[in-house]
Short mmCIF file of C-alpha atoms and ligand atoms in Angstrom, two decimals:
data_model
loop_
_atom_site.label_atom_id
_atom_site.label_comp_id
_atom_site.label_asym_id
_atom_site.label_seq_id
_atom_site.Cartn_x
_atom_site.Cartn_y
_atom_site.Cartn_z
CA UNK A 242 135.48 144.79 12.13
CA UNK A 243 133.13 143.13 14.58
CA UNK A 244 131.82 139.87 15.59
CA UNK A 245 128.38 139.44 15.73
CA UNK A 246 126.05 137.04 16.59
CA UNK A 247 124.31 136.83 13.22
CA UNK A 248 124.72 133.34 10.92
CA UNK A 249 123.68 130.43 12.61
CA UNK A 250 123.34 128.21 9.76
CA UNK A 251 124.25 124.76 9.83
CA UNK A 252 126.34 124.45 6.15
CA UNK A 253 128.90 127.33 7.45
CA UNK A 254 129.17 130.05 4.58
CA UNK A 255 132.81 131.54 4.04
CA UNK A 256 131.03 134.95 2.70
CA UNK A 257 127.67 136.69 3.17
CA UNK A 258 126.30 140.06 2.32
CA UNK A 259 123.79 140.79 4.83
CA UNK A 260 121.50 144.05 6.00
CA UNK A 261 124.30 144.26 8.95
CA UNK A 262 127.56 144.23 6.39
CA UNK A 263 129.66 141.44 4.82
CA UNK A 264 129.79 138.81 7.38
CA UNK A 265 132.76 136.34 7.10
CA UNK A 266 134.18 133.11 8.85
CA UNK A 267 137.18 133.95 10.65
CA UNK A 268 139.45 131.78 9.24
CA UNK A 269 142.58 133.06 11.51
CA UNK A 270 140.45 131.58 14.51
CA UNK A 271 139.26 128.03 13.08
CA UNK A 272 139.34 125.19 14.05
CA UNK A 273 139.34 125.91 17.93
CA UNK A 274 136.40 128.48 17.32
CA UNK A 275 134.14 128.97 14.99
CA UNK A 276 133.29 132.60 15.38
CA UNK A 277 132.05 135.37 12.85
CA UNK A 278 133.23 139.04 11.75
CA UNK A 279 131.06 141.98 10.53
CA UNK A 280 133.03 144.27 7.77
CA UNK A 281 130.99 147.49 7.36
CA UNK A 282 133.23 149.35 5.36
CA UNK A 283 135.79 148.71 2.58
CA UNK A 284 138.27 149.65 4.73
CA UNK A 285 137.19 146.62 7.22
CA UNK A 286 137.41 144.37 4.17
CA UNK A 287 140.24 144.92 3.23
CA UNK A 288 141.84 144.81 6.53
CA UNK A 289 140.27 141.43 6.83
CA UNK A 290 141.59 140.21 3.96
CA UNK A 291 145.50 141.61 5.02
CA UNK A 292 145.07 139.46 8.12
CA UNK A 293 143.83 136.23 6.19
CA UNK A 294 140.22 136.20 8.05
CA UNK A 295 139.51 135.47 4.40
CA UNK A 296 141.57 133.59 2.36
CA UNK A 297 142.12 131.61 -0.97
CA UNK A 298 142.04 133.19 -4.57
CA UNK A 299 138.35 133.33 -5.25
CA UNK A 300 137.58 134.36 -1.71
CA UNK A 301 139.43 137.40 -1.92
CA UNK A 302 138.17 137.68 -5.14
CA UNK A 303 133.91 137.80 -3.68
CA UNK A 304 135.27 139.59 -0.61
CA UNK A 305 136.61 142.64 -2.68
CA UNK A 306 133.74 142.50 -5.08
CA UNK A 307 131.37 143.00 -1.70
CA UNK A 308 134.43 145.39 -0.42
CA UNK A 309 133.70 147.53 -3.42
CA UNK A 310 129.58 147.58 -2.86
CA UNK A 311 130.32 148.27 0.83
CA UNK A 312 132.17 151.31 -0.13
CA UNK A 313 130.23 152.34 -2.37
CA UNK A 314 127.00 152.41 -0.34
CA UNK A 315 128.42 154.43 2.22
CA UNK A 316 130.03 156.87 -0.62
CA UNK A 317 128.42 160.58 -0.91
CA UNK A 318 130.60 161.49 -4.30
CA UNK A 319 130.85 158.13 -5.71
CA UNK A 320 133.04 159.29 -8.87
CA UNK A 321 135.55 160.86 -6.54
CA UNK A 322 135.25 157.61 -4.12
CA UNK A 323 135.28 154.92 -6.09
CA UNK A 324 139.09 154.73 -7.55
CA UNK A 325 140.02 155.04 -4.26
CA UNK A 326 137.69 152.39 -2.70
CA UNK A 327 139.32 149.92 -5.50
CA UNK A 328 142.82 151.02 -4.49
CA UNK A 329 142.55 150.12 -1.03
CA UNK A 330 141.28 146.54 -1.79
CA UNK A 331 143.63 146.08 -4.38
CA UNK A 332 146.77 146.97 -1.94
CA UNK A 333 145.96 143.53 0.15
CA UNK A 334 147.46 141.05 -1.34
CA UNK A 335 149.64 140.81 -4.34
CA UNK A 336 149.31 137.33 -5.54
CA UNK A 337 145.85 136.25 -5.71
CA UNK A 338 144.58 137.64 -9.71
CA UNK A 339 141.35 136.76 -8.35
CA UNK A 340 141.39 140.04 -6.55
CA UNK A 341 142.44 142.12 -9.64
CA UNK A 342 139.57 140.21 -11.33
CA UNK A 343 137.09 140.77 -9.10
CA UNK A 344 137.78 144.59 -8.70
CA UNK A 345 137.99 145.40 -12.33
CA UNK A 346 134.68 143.48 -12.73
CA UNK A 347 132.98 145.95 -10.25
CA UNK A 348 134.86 149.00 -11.56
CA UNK A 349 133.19 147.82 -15.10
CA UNK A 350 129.37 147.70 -13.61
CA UNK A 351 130.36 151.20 -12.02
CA UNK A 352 131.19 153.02 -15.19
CA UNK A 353 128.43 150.99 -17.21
CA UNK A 354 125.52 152.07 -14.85
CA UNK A 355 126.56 155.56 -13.32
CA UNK A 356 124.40 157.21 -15.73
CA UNK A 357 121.49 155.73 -14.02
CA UNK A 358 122.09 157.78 -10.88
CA UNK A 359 123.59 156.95 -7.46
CA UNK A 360 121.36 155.21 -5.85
CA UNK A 361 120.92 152.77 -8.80
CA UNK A 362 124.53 152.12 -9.27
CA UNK A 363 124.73 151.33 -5.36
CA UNK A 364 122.11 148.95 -6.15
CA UNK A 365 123.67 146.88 -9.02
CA UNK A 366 126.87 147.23 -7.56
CA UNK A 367 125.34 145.03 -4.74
CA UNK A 368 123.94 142.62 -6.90
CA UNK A 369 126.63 142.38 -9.00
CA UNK A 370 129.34 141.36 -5.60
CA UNK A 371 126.54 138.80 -4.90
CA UNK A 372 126.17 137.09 -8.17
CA UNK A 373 130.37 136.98 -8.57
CA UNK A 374 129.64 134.82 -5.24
CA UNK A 375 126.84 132.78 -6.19
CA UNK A 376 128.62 132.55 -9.75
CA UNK A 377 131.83 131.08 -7.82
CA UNK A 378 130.01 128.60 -6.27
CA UNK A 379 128.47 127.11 -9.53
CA UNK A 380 132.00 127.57 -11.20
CA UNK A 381 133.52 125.21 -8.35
CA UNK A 382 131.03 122.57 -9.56
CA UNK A 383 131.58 122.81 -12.89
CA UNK A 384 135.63 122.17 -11.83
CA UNK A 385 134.56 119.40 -9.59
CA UNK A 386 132.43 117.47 -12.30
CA UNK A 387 135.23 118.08 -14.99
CA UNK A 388 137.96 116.87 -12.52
CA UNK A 389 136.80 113.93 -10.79
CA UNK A 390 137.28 111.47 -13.60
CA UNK A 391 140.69 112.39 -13.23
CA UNK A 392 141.17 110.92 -9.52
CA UNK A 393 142.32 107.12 -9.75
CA UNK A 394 139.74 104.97 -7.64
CA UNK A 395 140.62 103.22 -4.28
CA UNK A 396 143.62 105.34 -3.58
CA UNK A 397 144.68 108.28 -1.76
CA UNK A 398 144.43 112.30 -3.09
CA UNK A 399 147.18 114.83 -1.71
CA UNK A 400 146.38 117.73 -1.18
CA UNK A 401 148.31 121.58 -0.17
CA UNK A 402 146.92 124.16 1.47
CA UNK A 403 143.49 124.86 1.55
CA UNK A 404 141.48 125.29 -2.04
CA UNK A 405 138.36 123.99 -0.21
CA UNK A 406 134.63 125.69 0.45
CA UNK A 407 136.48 128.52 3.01
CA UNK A 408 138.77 129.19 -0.11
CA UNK A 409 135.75 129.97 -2.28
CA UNK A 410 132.13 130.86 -1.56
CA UNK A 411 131.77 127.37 -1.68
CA UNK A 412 132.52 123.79 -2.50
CA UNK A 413 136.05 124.42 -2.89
CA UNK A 414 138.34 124.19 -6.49
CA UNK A 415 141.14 121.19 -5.67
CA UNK A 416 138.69 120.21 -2.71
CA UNK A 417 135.41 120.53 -5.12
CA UNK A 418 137.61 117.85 -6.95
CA UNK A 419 137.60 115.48 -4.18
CA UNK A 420 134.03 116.31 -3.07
CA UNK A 421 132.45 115.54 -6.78
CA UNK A 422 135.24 112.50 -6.73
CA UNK A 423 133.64 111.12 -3.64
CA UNK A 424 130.05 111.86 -5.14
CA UNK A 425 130.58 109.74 -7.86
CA UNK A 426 131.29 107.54 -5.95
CA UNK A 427 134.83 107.01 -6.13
CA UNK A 428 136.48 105.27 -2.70
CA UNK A 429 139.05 107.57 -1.94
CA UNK A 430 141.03 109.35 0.88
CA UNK A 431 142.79 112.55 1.00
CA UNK A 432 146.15 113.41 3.09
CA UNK A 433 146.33 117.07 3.27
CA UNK A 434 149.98 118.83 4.17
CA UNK A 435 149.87 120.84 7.38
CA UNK A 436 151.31 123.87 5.04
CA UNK A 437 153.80 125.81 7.20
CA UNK A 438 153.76 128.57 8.30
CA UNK A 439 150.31 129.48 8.22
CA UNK A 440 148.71 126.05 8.53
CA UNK A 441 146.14 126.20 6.02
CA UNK A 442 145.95 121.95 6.11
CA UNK A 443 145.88 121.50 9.34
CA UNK A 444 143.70 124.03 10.36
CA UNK A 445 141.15 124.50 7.11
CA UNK A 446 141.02 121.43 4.91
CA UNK A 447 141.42 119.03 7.66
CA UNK A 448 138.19 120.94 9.44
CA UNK A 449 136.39 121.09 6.07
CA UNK A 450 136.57 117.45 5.22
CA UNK A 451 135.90 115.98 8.52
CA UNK A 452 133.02 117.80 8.60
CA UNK A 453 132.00 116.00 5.38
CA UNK A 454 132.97 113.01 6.44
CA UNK A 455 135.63 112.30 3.98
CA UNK A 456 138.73 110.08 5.70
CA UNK A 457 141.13 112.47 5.77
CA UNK A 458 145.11 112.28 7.35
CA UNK A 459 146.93 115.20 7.99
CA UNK A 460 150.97 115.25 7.43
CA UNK A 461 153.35 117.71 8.12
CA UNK A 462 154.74 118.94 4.14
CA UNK A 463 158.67 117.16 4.79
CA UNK A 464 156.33 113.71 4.98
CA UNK A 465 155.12 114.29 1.19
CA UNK A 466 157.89 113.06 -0.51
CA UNK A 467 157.48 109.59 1.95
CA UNK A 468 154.33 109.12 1.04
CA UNK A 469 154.36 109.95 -2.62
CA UNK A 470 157.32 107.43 -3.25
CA UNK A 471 155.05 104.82 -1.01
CA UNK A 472 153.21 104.21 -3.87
CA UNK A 473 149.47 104.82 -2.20
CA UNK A 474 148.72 108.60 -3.40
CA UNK A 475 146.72 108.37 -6.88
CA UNK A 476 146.98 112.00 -7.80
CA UNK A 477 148.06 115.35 -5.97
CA UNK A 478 145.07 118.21 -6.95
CA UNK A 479 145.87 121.55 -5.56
CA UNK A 480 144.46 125.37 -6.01
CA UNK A 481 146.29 128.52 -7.92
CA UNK A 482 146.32 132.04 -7.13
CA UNK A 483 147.74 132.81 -10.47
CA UNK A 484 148.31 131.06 -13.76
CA UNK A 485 150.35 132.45 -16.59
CA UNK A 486 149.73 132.08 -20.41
CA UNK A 487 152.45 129.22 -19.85
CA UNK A 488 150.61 127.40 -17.39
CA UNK A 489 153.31 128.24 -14.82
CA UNK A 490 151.49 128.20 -11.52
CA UNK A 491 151.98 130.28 -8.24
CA UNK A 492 150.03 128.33 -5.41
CA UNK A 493 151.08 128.45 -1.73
CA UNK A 494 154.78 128.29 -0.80
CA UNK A 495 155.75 124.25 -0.82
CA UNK A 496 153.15 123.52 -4.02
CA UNK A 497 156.28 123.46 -6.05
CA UNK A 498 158.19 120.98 -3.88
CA UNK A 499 155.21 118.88 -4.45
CA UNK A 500 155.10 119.32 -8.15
CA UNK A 501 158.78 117.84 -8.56
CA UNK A 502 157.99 115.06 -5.72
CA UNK A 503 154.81 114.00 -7.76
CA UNK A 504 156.80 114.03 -10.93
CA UNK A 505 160.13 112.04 -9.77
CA UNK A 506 157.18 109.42 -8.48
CA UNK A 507 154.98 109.52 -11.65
CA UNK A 508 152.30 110.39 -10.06
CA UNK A 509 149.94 112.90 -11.50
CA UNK A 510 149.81 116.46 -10.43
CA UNK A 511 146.39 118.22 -11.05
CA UNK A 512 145.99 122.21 -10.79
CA UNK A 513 142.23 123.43 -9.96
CA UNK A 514 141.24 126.37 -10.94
CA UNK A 515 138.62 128.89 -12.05
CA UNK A 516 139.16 130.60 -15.83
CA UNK A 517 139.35 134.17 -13.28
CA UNK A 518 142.77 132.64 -11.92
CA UNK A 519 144.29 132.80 -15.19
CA UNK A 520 146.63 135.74 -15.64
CA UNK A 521 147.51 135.33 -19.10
CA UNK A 522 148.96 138.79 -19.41
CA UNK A 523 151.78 137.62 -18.70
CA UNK A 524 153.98 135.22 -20.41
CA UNK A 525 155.54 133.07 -17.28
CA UNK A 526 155.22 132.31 -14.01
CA UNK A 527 158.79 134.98 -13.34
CA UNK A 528 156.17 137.93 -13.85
CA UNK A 529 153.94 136.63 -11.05
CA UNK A 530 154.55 138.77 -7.85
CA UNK A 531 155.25 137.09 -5.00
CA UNK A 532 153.33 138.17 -1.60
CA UNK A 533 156.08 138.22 1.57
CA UNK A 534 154.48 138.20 5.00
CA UNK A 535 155.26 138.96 8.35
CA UNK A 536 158.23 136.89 9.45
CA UNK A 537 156.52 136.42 12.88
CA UNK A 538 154.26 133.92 11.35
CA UNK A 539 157.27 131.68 10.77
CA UNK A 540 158.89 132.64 14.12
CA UNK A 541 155.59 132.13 16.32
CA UNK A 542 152.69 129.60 16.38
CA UNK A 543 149.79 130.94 18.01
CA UNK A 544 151.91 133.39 19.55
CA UNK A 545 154.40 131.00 21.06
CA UNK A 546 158.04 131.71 19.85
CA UNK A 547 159.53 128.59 18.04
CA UNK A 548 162.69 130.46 17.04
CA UNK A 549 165.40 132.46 19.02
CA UNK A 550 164.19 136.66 19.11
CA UNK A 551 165.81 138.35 16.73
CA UNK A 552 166.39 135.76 13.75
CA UNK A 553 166.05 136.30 10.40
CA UNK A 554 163.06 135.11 8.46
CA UNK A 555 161.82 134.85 5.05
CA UNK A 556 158.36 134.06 4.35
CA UNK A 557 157.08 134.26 0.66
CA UNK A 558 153.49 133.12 0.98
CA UNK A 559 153.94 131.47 -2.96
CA UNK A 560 155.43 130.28 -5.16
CA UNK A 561 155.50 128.87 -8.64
CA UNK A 562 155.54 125.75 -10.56
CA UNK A 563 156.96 125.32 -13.46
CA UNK A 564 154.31 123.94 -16.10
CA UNK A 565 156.19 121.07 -17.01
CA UNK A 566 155.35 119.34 -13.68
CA UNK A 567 151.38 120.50 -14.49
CA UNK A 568 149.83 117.40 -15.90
CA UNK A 569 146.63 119.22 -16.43
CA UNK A 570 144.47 122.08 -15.38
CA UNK A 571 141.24 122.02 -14.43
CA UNK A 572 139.10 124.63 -15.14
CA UNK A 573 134.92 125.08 -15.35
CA UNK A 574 134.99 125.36 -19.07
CA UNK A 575 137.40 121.96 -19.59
CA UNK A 576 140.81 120.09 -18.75
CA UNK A 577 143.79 121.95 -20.07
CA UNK A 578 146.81 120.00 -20.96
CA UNK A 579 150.13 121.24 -22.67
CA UNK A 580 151.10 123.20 -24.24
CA UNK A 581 149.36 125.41 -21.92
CA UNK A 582 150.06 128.47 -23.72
CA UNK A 583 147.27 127.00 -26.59
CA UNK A 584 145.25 125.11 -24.11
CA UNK A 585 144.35 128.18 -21.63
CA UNK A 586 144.03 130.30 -24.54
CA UNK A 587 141.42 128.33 -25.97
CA UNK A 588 139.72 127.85 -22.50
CA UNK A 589 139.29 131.42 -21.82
CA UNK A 590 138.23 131.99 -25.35
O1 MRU B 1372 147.61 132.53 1.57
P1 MRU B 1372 146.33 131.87 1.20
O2 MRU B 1372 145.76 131.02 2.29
O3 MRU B 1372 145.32 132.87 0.64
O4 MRU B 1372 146.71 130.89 0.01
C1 MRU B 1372 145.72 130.08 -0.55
C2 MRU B 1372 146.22 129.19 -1.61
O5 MRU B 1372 147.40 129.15 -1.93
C3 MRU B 1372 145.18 128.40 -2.36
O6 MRU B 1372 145.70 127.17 -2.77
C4 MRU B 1372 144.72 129.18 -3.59
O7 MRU B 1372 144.37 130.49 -3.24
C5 MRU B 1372 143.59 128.54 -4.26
S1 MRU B 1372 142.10 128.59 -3.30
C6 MRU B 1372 140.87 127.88 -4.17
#
């Protein structure tokens, strides 16, 4: 991986396929620098996608489908190369179906077109990574449009994590809620959880919707319960890396805390999601696997210790919530409600 000098757009891009490789965002770096990295192999993806320079469900999901084109295009014996190309993106990150998705969608143009010859299945191997990403950022509208009627007016949207435009390849799922919210119209402002350890809030969404100019306060996650007894949040909308047939949903580690916080307070808890994050192979949210990271993200902040050397740590980057604190899911073909296990069934068709 490199950092170039390429992009200098104003509307920053998460994800671009370009003549020089996939160029990306580094997300590990924002919001004290907004700098850029080059993949130029698969290999580079998916070592950027270990390390979280790309993050969020359908970002790893258009980051392996370009992973897999990268590889690929620089393959002499493609039939010999690809399975392994799809096994090395596919060893990233456990969670996130997205990835799964995205892979088995390019594995599928692979074996449909390699009868045309090598050079042709390089080619719609290329296109096909870049319309997953211009599909993803259509699909985030669609979830925006069908969500924002949801979001009370006049009061305040909590938020987790970051499902925003750096999640996606653009426009965001839970934050393409509050964006299409805020296009209507709709006077509303969003508190966003720092999200220990890795600081996805504080670092991501706040930067994303300050940018936008939508009034945003950030609060460390053991303030949520505060504020959602206060009375002023309208609705919490969060991402998904993976929903079961149940509507069980595995989001980033403190989404379920939320869940039962929203639900002791009545207030409504919204899950945002594309139809690709469904998983609905399997039956509950116990089947999901869980992702644990490096325990020196919970024992250092920008490579500061916080914690005496040698503790132990546990750091599961999910986990899952139980669909009965789901009041809906909101997908780009409709609003599921329960019981999930019809709703999403009908949804994906
Ligand atoms: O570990 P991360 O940053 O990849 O986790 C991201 C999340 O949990 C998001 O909420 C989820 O992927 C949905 S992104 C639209």
């Amino acid at each position: 991986m490199s950092t170039p000098a390429v992009l200098t757009q104003t509307a920053v891009e998460t994800i671009a396929w370009t003549p020089e490789g996939v160029v990306m965002i580094d997300q590990t770096r924002l919001p004290n620098e907004t700098s850029f990295v080059t993949c130029r192999t698969h290999t580079e993806v998916a070592e950027a996608i270990r390390k979280m320079v790309i993050r969020g469900a359908p970002a790893i999901g258009v980051a392996a489908a370009m992973g897999v084109a990268l590889g690929a295009q620089k393959s002499q014996n493609l039939e010999a190369d690809m399975p392994v190309i799809c096994e090395t993106l596919a060893k990233t990150r456990p969670t996130a179906v997205n990835l799964f998705w995205a892979i088995d969608r390019m594995r599928g143009v692979y074996e449909a077109n390699k009868h045309l010859g090598p050079d042709a299945v390089r080619a719609r191997l290329i296109e096909e990574a870049q319309h997953i990403r211009e599909e993803d950022i259509a699909i985030n509208e669609a979830i925006g449009r069908n969500g924002a009627p949801l979001v009370p007016d006049g009061k305040t949207v909590l938020t987790h994590c970051n499902a925003g435009a750096l999640a996606t390849a653009g426009y965001g799922t839970a934050l393409g809620v509050i964006r299409a919210a805020v296009e209507m119209g709709k006077k509303i402002d969003v508190f966003a959880d720092e999200t220990r350890p890795f600081l996805q809030g504080a670092r991501l969404t706040a930067w994303e919707l300050q940018r936008d100019g939508i009034e945003t306060t950030l609060i460390t996650d053991n303030m949520a319960g505060h504020f959602l007894k206060s009375g002023r949040i309208g609705c919490v909308v969060v991402g998904a890396d993976r929903i079961a047939a149940n509507g069980d949903v595995a989001n980033k580690v403190g989404t379920y805390s939320v869940a039962v916080l929203a639900k002791e307070n009545g207030v409504p808890f919204y899950v945002a999601a594309p139809i690709s994050t469904l998983d609905l192979s399997l039956e509950s949210g116990d089947e999901i696997p869980i992702e644990e990271r490096a325990g020196k993200e919970v024992t250092h902040m920008r490579g500061v210790a916080v914690a005496p050397e040698g503790i132990k740590v546990a750091n599961p980057a999910f986990d899952v919530t139980p669909n009965r604190y789901v009041t809906a899911i909101i997908t780009e073909r409709g609003v599921a409600r329960a019981p999930y296990t019809e709703s999403l069934r009908k949804l994906a068709g």
